[in-house]
Tab-separated table of C-alpha atoms and ligand atoms in Angstrom:
chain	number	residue	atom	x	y	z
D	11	UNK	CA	64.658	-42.642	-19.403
D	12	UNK	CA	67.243	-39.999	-19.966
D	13	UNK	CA	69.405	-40.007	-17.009
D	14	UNK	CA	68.368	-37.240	-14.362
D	15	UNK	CA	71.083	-33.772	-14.326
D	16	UNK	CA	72.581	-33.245	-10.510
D	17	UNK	CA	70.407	-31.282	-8.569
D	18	UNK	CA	72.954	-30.095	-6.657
D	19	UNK	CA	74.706	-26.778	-6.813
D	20	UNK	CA	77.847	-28.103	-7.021
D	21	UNK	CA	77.147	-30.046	-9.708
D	22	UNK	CA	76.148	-27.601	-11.488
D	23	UNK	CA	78.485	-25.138	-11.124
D	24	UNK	CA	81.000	-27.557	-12.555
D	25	UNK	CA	78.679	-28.180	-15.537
D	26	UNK	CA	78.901	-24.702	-16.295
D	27	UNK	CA	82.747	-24.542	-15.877
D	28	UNK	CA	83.535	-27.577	-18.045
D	29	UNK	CA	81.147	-25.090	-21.131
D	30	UNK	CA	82.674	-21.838	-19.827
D	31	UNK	CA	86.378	-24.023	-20.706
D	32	UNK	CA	85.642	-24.782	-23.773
D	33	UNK	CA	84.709	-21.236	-25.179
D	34	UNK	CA	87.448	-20.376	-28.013
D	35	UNK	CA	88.173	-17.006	-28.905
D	36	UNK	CA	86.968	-15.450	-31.360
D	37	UNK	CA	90.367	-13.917	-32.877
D	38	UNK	CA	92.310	-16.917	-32.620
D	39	UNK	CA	89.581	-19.976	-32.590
D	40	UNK	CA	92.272	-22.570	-31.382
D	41	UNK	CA	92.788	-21.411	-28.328
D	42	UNK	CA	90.178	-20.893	-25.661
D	43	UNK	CA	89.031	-18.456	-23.598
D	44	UNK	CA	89.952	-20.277	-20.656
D	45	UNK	CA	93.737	-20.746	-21.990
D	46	UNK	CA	93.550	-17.339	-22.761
D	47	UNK	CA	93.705	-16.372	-18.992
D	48	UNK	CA	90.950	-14.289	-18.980
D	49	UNK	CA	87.909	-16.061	-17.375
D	50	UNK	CA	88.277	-14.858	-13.612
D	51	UNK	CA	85.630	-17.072	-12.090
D	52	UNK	CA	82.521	-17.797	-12.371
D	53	UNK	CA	79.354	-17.745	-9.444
D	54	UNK	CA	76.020	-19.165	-9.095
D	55	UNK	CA	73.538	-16.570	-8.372
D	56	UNK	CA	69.964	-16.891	-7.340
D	57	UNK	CA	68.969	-16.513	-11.076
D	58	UNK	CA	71.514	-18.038	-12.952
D	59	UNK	CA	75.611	-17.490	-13.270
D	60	UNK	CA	77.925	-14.637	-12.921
D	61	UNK	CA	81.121	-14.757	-14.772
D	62	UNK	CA	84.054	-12.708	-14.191
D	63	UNK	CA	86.446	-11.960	-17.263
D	64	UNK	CA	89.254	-9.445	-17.430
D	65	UNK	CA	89.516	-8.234	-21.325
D	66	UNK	CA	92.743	-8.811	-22.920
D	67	UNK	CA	93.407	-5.328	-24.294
D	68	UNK	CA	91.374	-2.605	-23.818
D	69	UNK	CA	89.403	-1.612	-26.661
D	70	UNK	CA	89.430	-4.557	-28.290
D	71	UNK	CA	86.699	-4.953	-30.752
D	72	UNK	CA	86.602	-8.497	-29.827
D	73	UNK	CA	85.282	-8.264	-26.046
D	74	UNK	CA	81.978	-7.323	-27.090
D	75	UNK	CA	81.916	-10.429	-29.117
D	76	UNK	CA	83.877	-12.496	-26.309
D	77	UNK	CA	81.056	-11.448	-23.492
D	78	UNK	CA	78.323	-12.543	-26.544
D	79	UNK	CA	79.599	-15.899	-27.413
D	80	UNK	CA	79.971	-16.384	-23.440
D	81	UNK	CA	76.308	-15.511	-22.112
D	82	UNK	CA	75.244	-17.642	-25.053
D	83	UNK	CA	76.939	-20.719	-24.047
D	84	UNK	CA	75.930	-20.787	-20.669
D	85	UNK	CA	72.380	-19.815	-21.495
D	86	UNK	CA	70.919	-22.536	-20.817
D	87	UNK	CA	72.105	-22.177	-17.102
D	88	UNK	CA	69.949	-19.529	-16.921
D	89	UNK	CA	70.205	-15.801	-16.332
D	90	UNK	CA	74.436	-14.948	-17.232
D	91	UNK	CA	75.283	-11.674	-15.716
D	92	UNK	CA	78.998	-11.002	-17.831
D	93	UNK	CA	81.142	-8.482	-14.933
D	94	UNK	CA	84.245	-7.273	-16.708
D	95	UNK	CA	87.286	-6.886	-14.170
D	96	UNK	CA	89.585	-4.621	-15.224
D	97	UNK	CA	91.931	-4.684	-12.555
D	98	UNK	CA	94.825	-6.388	-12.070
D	99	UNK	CA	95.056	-5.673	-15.992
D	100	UNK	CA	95.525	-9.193	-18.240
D	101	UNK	CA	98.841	-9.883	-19.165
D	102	UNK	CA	99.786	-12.231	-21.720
D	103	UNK	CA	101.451	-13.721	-19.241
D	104	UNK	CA	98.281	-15.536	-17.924
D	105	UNK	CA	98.063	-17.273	-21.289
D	106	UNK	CA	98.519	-21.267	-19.760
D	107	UNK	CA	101.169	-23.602	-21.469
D	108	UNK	CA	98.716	-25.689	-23.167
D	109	UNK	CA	97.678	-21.962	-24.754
D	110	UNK	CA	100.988	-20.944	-25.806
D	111	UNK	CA	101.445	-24.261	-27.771
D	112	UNK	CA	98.424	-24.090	-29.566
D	113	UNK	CA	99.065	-20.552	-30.970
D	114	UNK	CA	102.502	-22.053	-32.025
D	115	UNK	CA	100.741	-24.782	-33.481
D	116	UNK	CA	98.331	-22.109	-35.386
D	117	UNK	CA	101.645	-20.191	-36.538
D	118	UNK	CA	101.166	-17.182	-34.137
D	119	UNK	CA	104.439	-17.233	-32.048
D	120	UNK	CA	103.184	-17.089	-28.537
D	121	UNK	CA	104.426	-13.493	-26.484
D	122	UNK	CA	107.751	-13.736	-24.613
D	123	UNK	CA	107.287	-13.571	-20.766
D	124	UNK	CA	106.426	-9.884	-19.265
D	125	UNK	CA	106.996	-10.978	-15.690
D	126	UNK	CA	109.197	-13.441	-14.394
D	127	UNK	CA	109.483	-14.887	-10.467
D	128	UNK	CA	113.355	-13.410	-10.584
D	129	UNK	CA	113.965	-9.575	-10.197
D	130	UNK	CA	115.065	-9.448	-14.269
D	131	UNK	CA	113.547	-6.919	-16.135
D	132	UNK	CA	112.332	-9.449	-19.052
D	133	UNK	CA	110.494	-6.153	-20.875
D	134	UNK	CA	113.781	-5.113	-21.430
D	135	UNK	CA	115.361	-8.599	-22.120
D	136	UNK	CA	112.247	-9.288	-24.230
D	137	UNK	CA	113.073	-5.721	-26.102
D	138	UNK	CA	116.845	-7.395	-27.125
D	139	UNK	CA	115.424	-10.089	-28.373
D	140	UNK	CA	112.950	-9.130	-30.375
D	141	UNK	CA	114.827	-9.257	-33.391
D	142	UNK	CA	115.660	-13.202	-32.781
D	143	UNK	CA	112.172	-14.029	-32.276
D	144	UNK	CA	111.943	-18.067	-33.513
D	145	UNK	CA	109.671	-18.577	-36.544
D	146	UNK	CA	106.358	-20.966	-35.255
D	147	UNK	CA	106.757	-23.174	-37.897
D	148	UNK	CA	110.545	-24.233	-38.522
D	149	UNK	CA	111.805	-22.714	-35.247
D	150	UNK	CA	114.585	-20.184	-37.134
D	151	UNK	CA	115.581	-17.455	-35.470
D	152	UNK	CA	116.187	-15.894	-38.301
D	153	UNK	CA	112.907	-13.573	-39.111
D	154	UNK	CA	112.331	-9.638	-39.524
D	155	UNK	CA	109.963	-7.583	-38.401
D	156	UNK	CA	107.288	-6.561	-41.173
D	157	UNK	CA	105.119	-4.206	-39.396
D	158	UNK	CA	104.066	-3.552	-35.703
D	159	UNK	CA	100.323	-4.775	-35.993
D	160	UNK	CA	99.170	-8.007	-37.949
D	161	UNK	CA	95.762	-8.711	-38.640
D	162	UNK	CA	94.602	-7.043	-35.353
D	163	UNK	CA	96.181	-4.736	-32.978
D	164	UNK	CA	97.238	-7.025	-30.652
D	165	UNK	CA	99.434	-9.256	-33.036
D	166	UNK	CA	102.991	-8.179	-34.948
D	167	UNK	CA	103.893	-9.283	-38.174
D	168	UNK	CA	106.871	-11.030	-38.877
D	169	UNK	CA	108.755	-13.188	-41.450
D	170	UNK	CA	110.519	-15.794	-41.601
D	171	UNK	CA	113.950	-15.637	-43.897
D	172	UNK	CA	114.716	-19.216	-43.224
D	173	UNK	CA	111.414	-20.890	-44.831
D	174	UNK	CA	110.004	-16.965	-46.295
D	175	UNK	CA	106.558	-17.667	-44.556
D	176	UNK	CA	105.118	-14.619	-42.564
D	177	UNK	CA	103.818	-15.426	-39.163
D	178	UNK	CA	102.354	-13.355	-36.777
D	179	UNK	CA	103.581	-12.208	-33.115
D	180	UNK	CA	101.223	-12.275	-30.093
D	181	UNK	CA	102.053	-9.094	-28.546
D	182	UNK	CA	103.340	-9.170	-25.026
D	183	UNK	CA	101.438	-6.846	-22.666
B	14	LIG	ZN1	110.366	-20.449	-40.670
């Protein structure tokens, strides 16, 4: 006999957070919704679940497709009610660690920080640096900017003098 799933709430609930986890995005398939910072939270309700995600940029084509590939992974916990939470706006700053190395891993360099705990200004830092932005796959600091958007809006292109491969820039919002 299979063995019996936890009847309890709890257990649950935690089912449906270890699926909701493991949800990649659809732009950039190597990193996860999850890393991505913008899964909120996510409720039991009397019919199912309730999840909570803040879009990344507004007007992205891809949070249609994000609240899809969401409500169809945790179908089978029933009734998934998607509530998009616009505000505090997503910042790339909620992308996690693990997140940022896995875009680096990918070749996307990950955004510089927006916000930091001191009273710095890093947009404007970030700004000044821009030009010395390290290449994701041999580190150089020697790259160019080729053109403000990549393959979507959110991303830069760049390139790489150093090893002359092109790599894109997450944007930092
Ligand atoms: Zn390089």
């Amino acid at each position: 006999m299979n063995p019996q799933p936890s009847s309890s709430a709890c257990g649950r609930l935690e089912a449906a957070w270890e699926v909701l986890r493991q949800i990649p995005d659809p732009e950039v398939p190597v990193i996860s919704l999850w890393e991505l910072g913008i899964v909120r939270d996510l409720r039991e309700t009397a019919g199912g679940l309730e999840v909570v995600l803040t879009p990344t940029y507004s007007g992205c084509p891809a949070t249609e497709l994000i609240q899809d590939d969401v409500r169809a992974a945790l179908a089978r916990f029933g009734t998934v009610e998607v509530i998009l939470q616009r505000a505090p706006a997503w910042t790339t700053d909620w992308i996690s660690e693990a997140g940022r190395e896995k875009l680096r891993a990918y070749g996307i360099a990950p955004p510089g920080r927006v916000l930091d705990s001191g009273a710095q200004p890093i947009r404007l830092v970030h700004r000044a640096s821009l030009s010395k932005l390290a290449c994701p796959r041999c580190g150089s600091a020697n790259t160019e900017k080729l053109s403000a958007f990549g393959s979507t809006a959110c991303k830069a292109l760049y390139r790489c003098l150093a090893c002359r491969e092109p790599f894109e820039y997450f944007k930092p919002i």
